[in-house]
Short mmCIF file of C-alpha atoms in Angstrom, two decimals:
data_model
loop_
_atom_site.label_atom_id
_atom_site.label_comp_id
_atom_site.label_asym_id
_atom_site.label_seq_id
_atom_site.Cartn_x
_atom_site.Cartn_y
_atom_site.Cartn_z
CA MET A 93 -99.90 -63.66 105.40
CA LEU A 94 -101.51 -62.97 102.00
CA SER A 95 -105.03 -64.19 101.41
CA GLY A 96 -105.90 -66.24 98.33
CA VAL A 97 -107.45 -63.12 96.76
CA ALA A 98 -104.31 -61.10 97.49
CA ILE A 99 -102.08 -63.81 96.04
CA ALA A 100 -104.24 -63.92 92.93
CA LEU A 101 -104.05 -60.12 92.66
CA VAL A 102 -100.26 -60.19 92.94
CA ALA A 103 -100.14 -62.87 90.26
CA VAL A 104 -102.31 -60.76 87.96
CA ILE A 105 -100.17 -57.67 88.55
CA ALA A 106 -96.98 -59.65 87.99
CA GLY A 107 -98.41 -61.21 84.87
CA GLY A 108 -99.51 -57.80 83.67
CA TYR A 109 -96.01 -56.46 84.28
CA LEU A 110 -94.57 -59.25 82.16
CA VAL A 111 -97.02 -58.43 79.39
CA LEU A 112 -96.43 -54.67 79.61
CA LYS A 113 -92.64 -54.87 79.86
CA ARG A 114 -90.70 -54.59 76.62
CA PRO A 115 -88.69 -57.78 75.91
CA ALA A 116 -84.93 -57.37 76.20
CA ASP A 117 -82.63 -57.41 73.18
CA VAL A 118 -80.86 -60.65 72.25
CA SER A 119 -77.19 -61.38 71.61
CA ASN A 120 -76.18 -64.85 70.43
CA GLU A 121 -72.39 -64.97 70.24
CA GLY A 122 -72.46 -68.49 68.77
CA ALA A 123 -74.37 -67.47 65.64
CA SER A 124 -72.55 -68.06 62.37
CA PHE A 125 -71.05 -65.12 60.47
CA GLU A 126 -69.41 -65.32 57.05
CA LEU A 127 -66.90 -62.64 56.14
CA SER A 128 -66.66 -64.05 52.61
CA ASP A 129 -70.39 -63.64 52.03
CA GLN A 130 -70.43 -59.99 50.99
CA ALA A 131 -73.45 -59.90 48.70
CA GLN A 132 -72.94 -58.16 45.38
CA ALA A 133 -74.97 -59.63 42.55
CA ALA A 134 -73.57 -59.58 39.04
CA VAL A 135 -75.36 -56.50 37.73
CA GLY A 136 -73.92 -54.29 35.02
CA VAL A 137 -71.45 -51.70 36.25
CA ASP A 138 -73.72 -48.93 34.94
CA ASP A 139 -77.00 -50.45 36.17
CA TRP A 140 -79.14 -50.30 39.32
CA PRO A 141 -81.98 -52.54 38.08
CA LEU A 142 -83.74 -53.34 41.37
CA TYR A 143 -84.84 -51.56 44.50
CA GLY A 144 -81.79 -52.03 46.70
CA LEU A 145 -79.47 -52.54 43.66
CA ASN A 146 -79.15 -56.33 43.74
CA ARG A 147 -81.26 -59.33 44.68
CA GLU A 148 -79.82 -59.29 48.19
CA ARG A 149 -80.98 -55.65 48.47
CA THR A 150 -77.69 -54.58 50.11
CA ARG A 151 -77.86 -51.04 48.67
CA TYR A 152 -74.06 -50.86 48.42
CA LEU A 153 -72.26 -49.81 45.23
CA PRO A 154 -68.44 -49.87 45.41
CA ALA A 155 -67.62 -46.75 43.42
CA SER A 156 -65.31 -43.74 43.63
CA THR A 157 -68.17 -41.24 43.22
CA LYS A 158 -68.26 -38.80 46.14
CA PRO A 159 -69.41 -35.27 47.06
CA PRO A 160 -69.57 -32.43 46.20
CA PHE A 161 -71.90 -32.50 43.21
CA ARG A 162 -73.40 -30.17 40.64
CA VAL A 163 -76.87 -30.61 39.13
CA ALA A 164 -76.55 -31.81 35.53
CA TRP A 165 -80.31 -31.91 34.94
CA LYS A 166 -83.60 -32.37 36.77
CA VAL A 167 -86.98 -33.81 35.78
CA ASN A 168 -90.34 -32.94 37.31
CA GLY A 169 -92.16 -36.09 38.41
CA ARG A 170 -95.32 -33.95 38.84
CA LYS A 171 -96.42 -35.84 41.97
CA LEU A 172 -94.77 -37.26 45.08
CA LEU A 173 -91.86 -39.62 44.36
CA GLU A 174 -91.86 -41.94 47.36
CA TYR A 175 -89.52 -44.57 45.90
CA SER A 176 -86.28 -44.27 43.96
CA PRO A 177 -86.04 -45.17 40.25
CA VAL A 178 -84.19 -48.12 38.83
CA LEU A 179 -81.49 -47.75 36.19
CA ALA A 180 -80.62 -49.90 33.18
CA GLY A 181 -79.19 -49.36 29.71
CA GLY A 182 -78.87 -45.60 30.04
CA SER A 183 -82.45 -45.06 31.24
CA LEU A 184 -84.09 -44.37 34.58
CA TYR A 185 -87.50 -45.87 35.29
CA THR A 186 -89.68 -44.49 38.07
CA ILE A 187 -93.33 -44.29 39.16
CA ASN A 188 -94.84 -41.38 41.06
CA ASN A 189 -97.34 -41.70 43.88
CA ASN A 190 -100.26 -41.21 41.48
CA GLY A 191 -99.25 -44.22 39.38
CA GLU A 192 -97.59 -42.46 36.44
CA ALA A 193 -94.55 -44.35 35.12
CA LEU A 194 -91.68 -42.46 33.47
CA SER A 195 -88.61 -43.43 31.47
CA ILE A 196 -85.80 -40.84 31.48
CA LYS A 197 -82.54 -40.75 29.52
CA THR A 198 -79.63 -40.56 31.97
CA ARG A 199 -77.47 -38.66 29.46
CA ASN A 200 -79.61 -35.55 29.25
CA GLY A 201 -82.77 -35.98 31.34
CA LYS A 202 -85.07 -36.22 28.33
CA ILE A 203 -88.30 -38.13 28.97
CA ARG A 204 -88.57 -41.17 26.70
CA TRP A 205 -92.14 -42.00 27.69
CA ARG A 206 -94.82 -41.42 30.33
CA ARG A 207 -97.67 -43.80 30.99
CA GLU A 208 -100.49 -44.04 33.54
CA VAL A 209 -100.34 -47.55 34.99
CA ALA A 210 -102.31 -47.12 38.25
CA THR A 211 -104.04 -44.58 40.47
CA ARG A 212 -101.67 -45.01 43.42
CA ASN A 213 -98.16 -46.40 43.75
CA ALA A 214 -95.62 -46.82 46.58
CA SER A 215 -92.83 -49.03 45.25
CA SER A 216 -89.94 -49.14 42.80
CA PRO A 217 -90.18 -51.09 39.55
CA ALA A 218 -87.78 -53.89 38.58
CA TYR A 219 -85.92 -54.07 35.26
CA SER A 220 -84.80 -57.26 33.52
CA ASP A 221 -83.95 -57.97 29.87
CA GLY A 222 -86.08 -55.25 28.32
CA TRP A 223 -89.00 -55.76 30.70
CA LEU A 224 -90.20 -53.47 33.47
CA TYR A 225 -92.19 -55.00 36.32
CA VAL A 226 -94.45 -52.83 38.47
CA ALA A 227 -96.47 -53.50 41.66
CA ASN A 228 -99.26 -51.03 42.50
CA LEU A 229 -101.23 -50.02 45.57
CA GLU A 230 -104.43 -49.11 43.74
CA PRO A 231 -105.58 -51.10 41.98
CA GLY A 232 -103.66 -53.95 43.60
CA GLN A 233 -101.81 -55.49 40.68
CA VAL A 234 -98.49 -56.53 39.16
CA ILE A 235 -97.79 -55.48 35.57
CA GLY A 236 -95.19 -56.42 32.98
CA LEU A 237 -94.28 -53.53 30.65
CA ASN A 238 -92.10 -53.15 27.58
CA ALA A 239 -89.27 -51.00 28.96
CA LYS A 240 -88.66 -49.44 25.55
CA ASN A 241 -92.06 -47.78 25.24
CA GLY A 242 -94.07 -48.53 28.39
CA VAL A 243 -96.61 -50.68 26.58
CA GLU A 244 -98.34 -53.21 28.83
CA ARG A 245 -97.52 -56.86 28.09
CA TRP A 246 -99.47 -58.48 30.92
CA LYS A 247 -101.35 -57.64 34.10
CA ARG A 248 -102.29 -59.71 37.16
CA ARG A 249 -104.89 -58.36 39.56
CA LEU A 250 -104.34 -59.19 43.24
CA PRO A 251 -106.88 -59.61 46.07
CA GLY A 252 -105.21 -56.73 47.94
CA ARG A 253 -102.94 -53.73 47.55
CA THR A 254 -99.21 -54.08 47.08
CA GLU A 255 -96.27 -51.77 47.82
CA SER A 256 -93.77 -54.63 47.58
CA SER A 257 -91.10 -53.71 45.02
CA PRO A 258 -90.85 -56.74 42.68
CA ILE A 259 -87.75 -58.85 42.21
CA VAL A 260 -86.84 -60.96 39.16
CA VAL A 261 -85.25 -64.38 39.71
CA GLY A 262 -84.85 -66.60 36.65
CA ASP A 263 -88.28 -67.02 35.06
CA LYS A 264 -90.12 -65.57 38.08
CA VAL A 265 -91.25 -62.15 39.24
CA ILE A 266 -91.78 -62.21 43.01
CA ALA A 267 -93.76 -59.66 45.06
CA GLY A 268 -95.84 -59.55 48.22
CA CYS A 269 -99.42 -58.44 48.79
CA GLU A 270 -101.28 -56.81 51.67
CA CYS A 271 -103.63 -59.79 51.41
CA GLY A 272 -100.90 -61.73 53.28
CA THR A 273 -99.53 -63.66 50.31
CA LEU A 274 -96.17 -63.84 48.55
CA TYR A 275 -96.55 -64.45 44.81
CA ALA A 276 -94.33 -65.71 42.01
CA PHE A 277 -95.45 -64.90 38.46
CA ASP A 278 -94.08 -66.08 35.13
CA ARG A 279 -92.02 -63.14 33.93
CA GLU A 280 -93.21 -63.43 30.29
CA THR A 281 -96.89 -64.27 30.72
CA GLY A 282 -97.84 -63.14 34.23
CA LYS A 283 -99.24 -66.58 35.03
CA THR A 284 -99.14 -67.42 38.74
CA ILE A 285 -96.43 -70.03 39.38
CA TRP A 286 -96.97 -70.26 43.11
CA GLU A 287 -98.55 -68.31 45.97
CA THR A 288 -97.59 -68.70 49.61
CA ASP A 289 -99.80 -67.48 52.44
CA LEU A 290 -97.91 -65.76 55.26
CA PRO A 291 -99.18 -64.80 58.73
CA GLY A 292 -99.66 -61.08 58.00
CA GLU A 293 -99.83 -58.35 55.36
CA VAL A 294 -96.71 -58.23 53.19
CA LYS A 295 -95.66 -54.63 52.54
CA ALA A 296 -91.89 -55.13 52.26
CA ALA A 297 -89.96 -56.07 49.14
CA PRO A 298 -88.52 -59.61 49.23
CA ALA A 299 -84.75 -60.03 49.17
CA VAL A 300 -83.32 -63.15 47.52
CA SER A 301 -80.12 -65.13 48.13
CA ASP A 302 -79.18 -68.69 47.13
CA GLY A 303 -82.67 -69.55 45.90
CA VAL A 304 -84.51 -68.28 48.98
CA ALA A 305 -86.73 -65.19 49.29
CA TYR A 306 -86.70 -63.35 52.63
CA VAL A 307 -89.53 -61.06 53.73
CA GLY A 308 -91.29 -59.87 56.88
CA ASP A 309 -94.99 -59.22 57.45
CA TYR A 310 -97.39 -57.25 59.62
CA ALA A 311 -97.95 -60.13 62.02
CA GLY A 312 -94.35 -59.65 63.18
CA VAL A 313 -93.17 -62.83 61.45
CA PHE A 314 -90.11 -63.00 59.20
CA SER A 315 -90.16 -65.78 56.59
CA ALA A 316 -87.71 -67.57 54.31
CA VAL A 317 -89.49 -68.97 51.23
CA ARG A 318 -87.97 -71.19 48.53
CA VAL A 319 -88.00 -69.48 45.14
CA LYS A 320 -88.35 -72.82 43.35
CA ASP A 321 -91.73 -73.83 44.74
CA GLY A 322 -92.88 -71.33 47.37
CA GLU A 323 -92.32 -73.70 50.29
CA VAL A 324 -91.56 -72.02 53.61
CA LYS A 325 -88.04 -72.88 54.74
CA TRP A 326 -88.23 -71.19 58.14
CA GLN A 327 -90.10 -68.51 60.05
CA SER A 328 -88.99 -66.41 63.03
CA ASP A 329 -90.95 -64.02 65.23
CA SER A 330 -90.02 -60.50 66.19
CA LEU A 331 -89.55 -59.86 69.91
CA GLY A 332 -92.28 -57.22 69.88
CA GLY A 333 -92.68 -54.16 72.07
CA SER A 334 -94.46 -53.27 75.27
CA PHE A 335 -98.04 -54.47 75.90
CA GLY A 336 -97.22 -57.64 73.96
CA ILE A 337 -97.52 -55.79 70.64
CA ALA A 338 -95.91 -57.61 67.71
CA GLY A 339 -93.03 -55.99 65.86
CA ASP A 340 -94.49 -55.49 62.39
CA PHE A 341 -92.02 -55.63 59.51
CA TYR A 342 -92.38 -52.85 56.93
CA SER A 343 -88.64 -52.69 56.26
CA THR A 344 -87.04 -54.43 53.29
CA ALA A 345 -84.31 -56.81 54.46
CA ALA A 346 -80.72 -57.07 53.24
CA VAL A 347 -78.80 -60.35 52.98
CA ALA A 348 -75.06 -60.38 53.66
CA PHE A 349 -72.41 -62.23 55.70
CA GLY A 350 -74.57 -65.35 56.00
CA ARG A 351 -77.21 -63.25 57.78
CA VAL A 352 -80.49 -61.50 57.03
CA TYR A 353 -80.84 -57.99 58.48
CA VAL A 354 -84.21 -56.29 58.88
CA ALA A 355 -85.72 -53.42 60.88
CA SER A 356 -89.05 -53.55 62.70
CA LYS A 357 -91.74 -51.20 63.92
CA ASP A 358 -90.90 -52.42 67.44
CA GLY A 359 -87.79 -50.21 67.21
CA ARG A 360 -85.29 -53.02 66.73
CA VAL A 361 -82.90 -54.16 64.03
CA TYR A 362 -82.76 -57.96 63.74
CA SER A 363 -80.03 -60.25 62.45
CA PHE A 364 -81.12 -63.81 61.57
CA GLU A 365 -78.95 -66.67 60.34
CA LYS A 366 -80.07 -66.93 56.73
CA ASP A 367 -80.03 -70.75 56.60
CA THR A 368 -81.80 -71.51 59.88
CA GLY A 369 -83.65 -68.37 60.98
CA GLU A 370 -81.89 -68.43 64.35
CA LEU A 371 -81.79 -64.97 65.90
CA ALA A 372 -78.17 -63.82 66.06
CA TRP A 373 -78.92 -60.48 67.67
CA SER A 374 -81.44 -57.69 68.05
CA GLN A 375 -80.57 -54.06 68.74
CA THR A 376 -82.92 -51.29 69.79
CA ALA A 377 -82.47 -48.19 67.65
CA GLY A 378 -84.88 -45.63 69.02
CA GLY A 379 -88.56 -45.77 68.13
CA GLU A 380 -90.39 -47.19 65.14
CA LEU A 381 -88.23 -48.33 62.21
CA TYR A 382 -89.60 -48.44 58.65
CA ALA A 383 -86.47 -47.97 56.54
CA GLY A 384 -84.76 -50.68 54.54
CA ILE A 385 -81.30 -51.87 55.57
CA VAL A 386 -77.89 -51.18 54.04
CA ALA A 387 -75.40 -54.03 54.67
CA ALA A 388 -71.78 -53.92 53.54
CA ASP A 389 -68.10 -53.84 54.30
CA THR A 390 -66.05 -51.31 52.37
CA PRO A 391 -62.26 -50.90 52.04
CA ASN A 392 -62.40 -48.44 54.96
CA THR A 393 -65.03 -50.09 57.18
CA GLU A 394 -65.71 -53.38 58.91
CA PRO A 395 -68.97 -55.27 58.17
CA THR A 396 -71.71 -52.80 59.10
CA VAL A 397 -75.47 -52.35 58.77
CA TYR A 398 -76.95 -48.87 58.39
CA VAL A 399 -80.52 -47.81 59.13
CA GLY A 400 -82.52 -44.69 59.92
CA SER A 401 -85.10 -44.29 62.68
CA TYR A 402 -88.53 -42.78 62.12
CA ALA A 403 -89.57 -41.98 65.68
CA GLY A 404 -86.04 -41.60 67.06
CA GLU A 405 -84.89 -39.31 64.20
CA ARG A 406 -81.35 -40.72 64.17
CA PHE A 407 -79.24 -42.58 61.66
CA TYR A 408 -77.33 -45.64 62.94
CA ALA A 409 -74.33 -47.73 61.97
CA LEU A 410 -74.28 -51.12 63.74
CA ASP A 411 -71.66 -53.86 63.84
CA ALA A 412 -72.99 -56.50 61.44
CA ARG A 413 -71.63 -59.36 63.56
CA THR A 414 -72.75 -58.25 67.03
CA GLY A 415 -75.30 -55.47 66.56
CA GLU A 416 -73.31 -53.09 68.73
CA GLU A 417 -73.58 -49.44 67.77
CA ARG A 418 -70.56 -48.08 65.88
CA TRP A 419 -71.93 -44.54 65.65
CA SER A 420 -75.17 -42.62 65.29
CA VAL A 421 -76.06 -39.09 64.19
CA ALA A 422 -79.08 -36.85 64.55
CA ALA A 423 -81.10 -36.92 61.33
CA GLN A 424 -82.94 -33.58 61.82
CA GLY A 425 -86.23 -35.35 61.13
CA PRO A 426 -87.96 -38.75 60.75
CA ILE A 427 -86.35 -41.25 58.37
CA ILE A 428 -88.78 -43.56 56.58
CA GLY A 429 -86.86 -44.48 53.41
CA ALA A 430 -83.78 -46.61 52.90
CA ALA A 431 -80.29 -45.14 52.70
CA SER A 432 -77.70 -46.00 50.04
CA LEU A 433 -73.96 -46.57 50.40
CA ILE A 434 -71.97 -45.33 47.40
CA GLY A 435 -68.26 -45.91 47.84
CA GLU A 436 -67.44 -44.70 51.35
CA THR A 437 -70.41 -42.32 51.66
CA VAL A 438 -73.88 -43.05 53.05
CA TYR A 439 -76.86 -41.00 51.84
CA PHE A 440 -80.19 -40.66 53.66
CA ALA A 441 -83.14 -38.24 53.64
CA ASN A 442 -85.60 -37.05 56.27
CA LEU A 443 -89.24 -36.03 56.13
CA ARG A 444 -89.08 -32.81 58.19
CA THR A 445 -86.50 -30.73 56.33
CA THR A 446 -86.84 -32.79 53.11
CA HIS A 447 -83.06 -32.68 52.73
CA THR A 448 -80.65 -35.42 51.70
CA THR A 449 -77.60 -35.86 53.93
CA ALA A 450 -74.29 -37.53 53.08
CA VAL A 451 -72.09 -38.89 55.88
CA ARG A 452 -68.84 -40.82 55.97
CA ALA A 453 -69.48 -44.52 56.42
CA SER A 454 -66.54 -44.87 58.80
CA ASP A 455 -67.61 -42.39 61.47
CA GLY A 456 -70.86 -40.62 60.51
CA GLU A 457 -69.26 -37.26 59.86
CA GLN A 458 -71.47 -35.16 57.61
CA VAL A 459 -69.77 -34.25 54.33
CA TRP A 460 -72.57 -32.85 52.16
CA THR A 461 -76.26 -31.99 52.05
CA PHE A 462 -78.78 -31.38 49.27
CA ARG A 463 -81.93 -29.33 49.68
CA ASP A 464 -84.37 -31.96 48.44
CA GLY A 465 -85.17 -35.57 49.28
CA ALA A 466 -87.69 -37.18 51.63
CA TYR A 467 -87.91 -40.96 51.24
CA ASN A 468 -85.45 -43.16 49.28
CA PRO A 469 -82.98 -40.59 48.00
CA VAL A 470 -80.04 -41.94 46.00
CA ILE A 471 -78.96 -44.46 43.37
CA SER A 472 -75.86 -44.36 41.15
CA ASP A 473 -74.26 -45.72 38.00
CA GLY A 474 -70.79 -45.23 39.49
CA LYS A 475 -70.30 -41.94 37.67
CA ARG A 476 -73.26 -39.80 38.74
CA LEU A 477 -75.80 -39.81 41.52
CA TYR A 478 -79.50 -39.85 40.68
CA LEU A 479 -81.27 -38.22 43.59
CA THR A 480 -85.00 -38.54 44.21
CA GLY A 481 -86.46 -35.39 45.69
CA TYR A 482 -90.03 -34.86 46.83
CA LYS A 483 -91.23 -34.38 43.23
CA PHE A 484 -88.04 -34.02 41.18
CA ILE A 485 -85.32 -36.41 40.03
CA TYR A 486 -81.84 -34.89 39.78
CA ALA A 487 -78.72 -36.07 37.98
CA LEU A 488 -75.70 -34.98 40.02
CA ARG A 489 -72.16 -35.03 38.66
CA PRO A 490 -69.10 -34.87 40.92
CA VAL A 491 -67.10 -31.64 40.95
CA LYS A 492 -64.04 -30.38 42.78
CA GLN A 493 -64.32 -28.98 46.28
CA GLY A 494 -65.94 -25.55 46.27
CA GLN A 495 -67.71 -26.04 42.92
CA GLY A 496 -71.00 -27.57 44.08
CA ASP A 497 -74.15 -25.76 42.91
CA SER A 498 -76.80 -24.03 45.00
CA GLY A 499 -78.72 -27.25 45.59
CA GLY A 500 -75.91 -28.82 47.59
CA THR A 501 -73.87 -27.70 50.57
CA GLU A 502 -70.43 -28.97 51.45
CA SER A 503 -69.87 -29.81 55.11
CA LYS A 504 -66.32 -29.77 56.40
CA GLY A 505 -65.86 -31.40 59.77
CA LYS A 506 -69.58 -31.08 60.46
CA LYS A 507 -71.30 -33.73 62.56
CA LYS A 508 -74.65 -32.57 63.92
CA GLY A 509 -75.68 -34.50 66.99
CA GLY A 510 -73.09 -37.16 66.29
CA LYS A 511 -72.46 -39.92 68.82
CA ARG A 512 -69.71 -42.51 68.75
CA ALA A 513 -70.49 -45.84 70.38
CA GLY A 514 -68.29 -46.90 73.24
#
């Protein structure tokens, strides 16, 4: 018979086990799923004006562009290029890690202008109607620039740093802050329209669908905030990891199929119902996850979400409805940046080899590699790829098989470390 002390000790041990044990993944078969809800905002066919392409941040461009490629031109960004450029009206706009903004002509790679806007940057700008909107780490600020010449039109200092790529919705520019606040600024004056305090630091870029902004924070809380007035519509917690540690959200979410998809530092991908915040499923994907989500269905694939793992060093394709793994492949290094889906090909980069890899969306078979790329590697205008290397930006034009240049390598039937689910 156990003494009172022994019983108490067992209770403490049991309680400690519950705290230390990693919560199990969730599968809610009754969650709603909308096949007709493939997000593809009405952007120009030649434009990629936002981080993630559209307001939903799906990172999917239905285009016929595919490997192999030849380098048409390259531009030296002079410092680390952590985030991909945006593209509008025949110009690329990017900011290097030291806060220097550049405008580059897509036709020939000529630099239109360079301008120092900060001392440190870790986000993509946003383009809208001749304006360029920039959020900076140091100093913490959001700036409105004239896209034609880079001249500053307005500046708003923030009480903290920001690496939250801005998004433009109507008359508002929306971005998060490490001070734990989501802001909406007037796009023409920079005046604060609303500010909403969230439970933790906001590092991710907000995604927007049907008048609601979706973003996670470093308290492990994912929030839906009304664009109109900044009111919180719903909030949901991550499941967290072992030792009761919250699952911080660095990843930028994607909205598609009536769901919001986001990755967490607790090693899980989450699918929330976008209207209610109900958790539809969570799926463990091997170690910490920082990368943004790709969400799409293509002519050759069912609804799928794609994400790379930092600690697990794999790239995953998951069933968008259920979260079940469709396939995964070894990435040859940590993935911290978001992939892009161009046509039927997914592109991702890794930090160890600093290579960009292209795989078939349907089965993960590797079809091409390029010997540069580390973070967020690829955008497209439907005709060319614009690849962000460690310090260089490349314009890549498609060529016939066997005609790729020395920067790229064709891969026929190559699938390193590939694994099919089931």
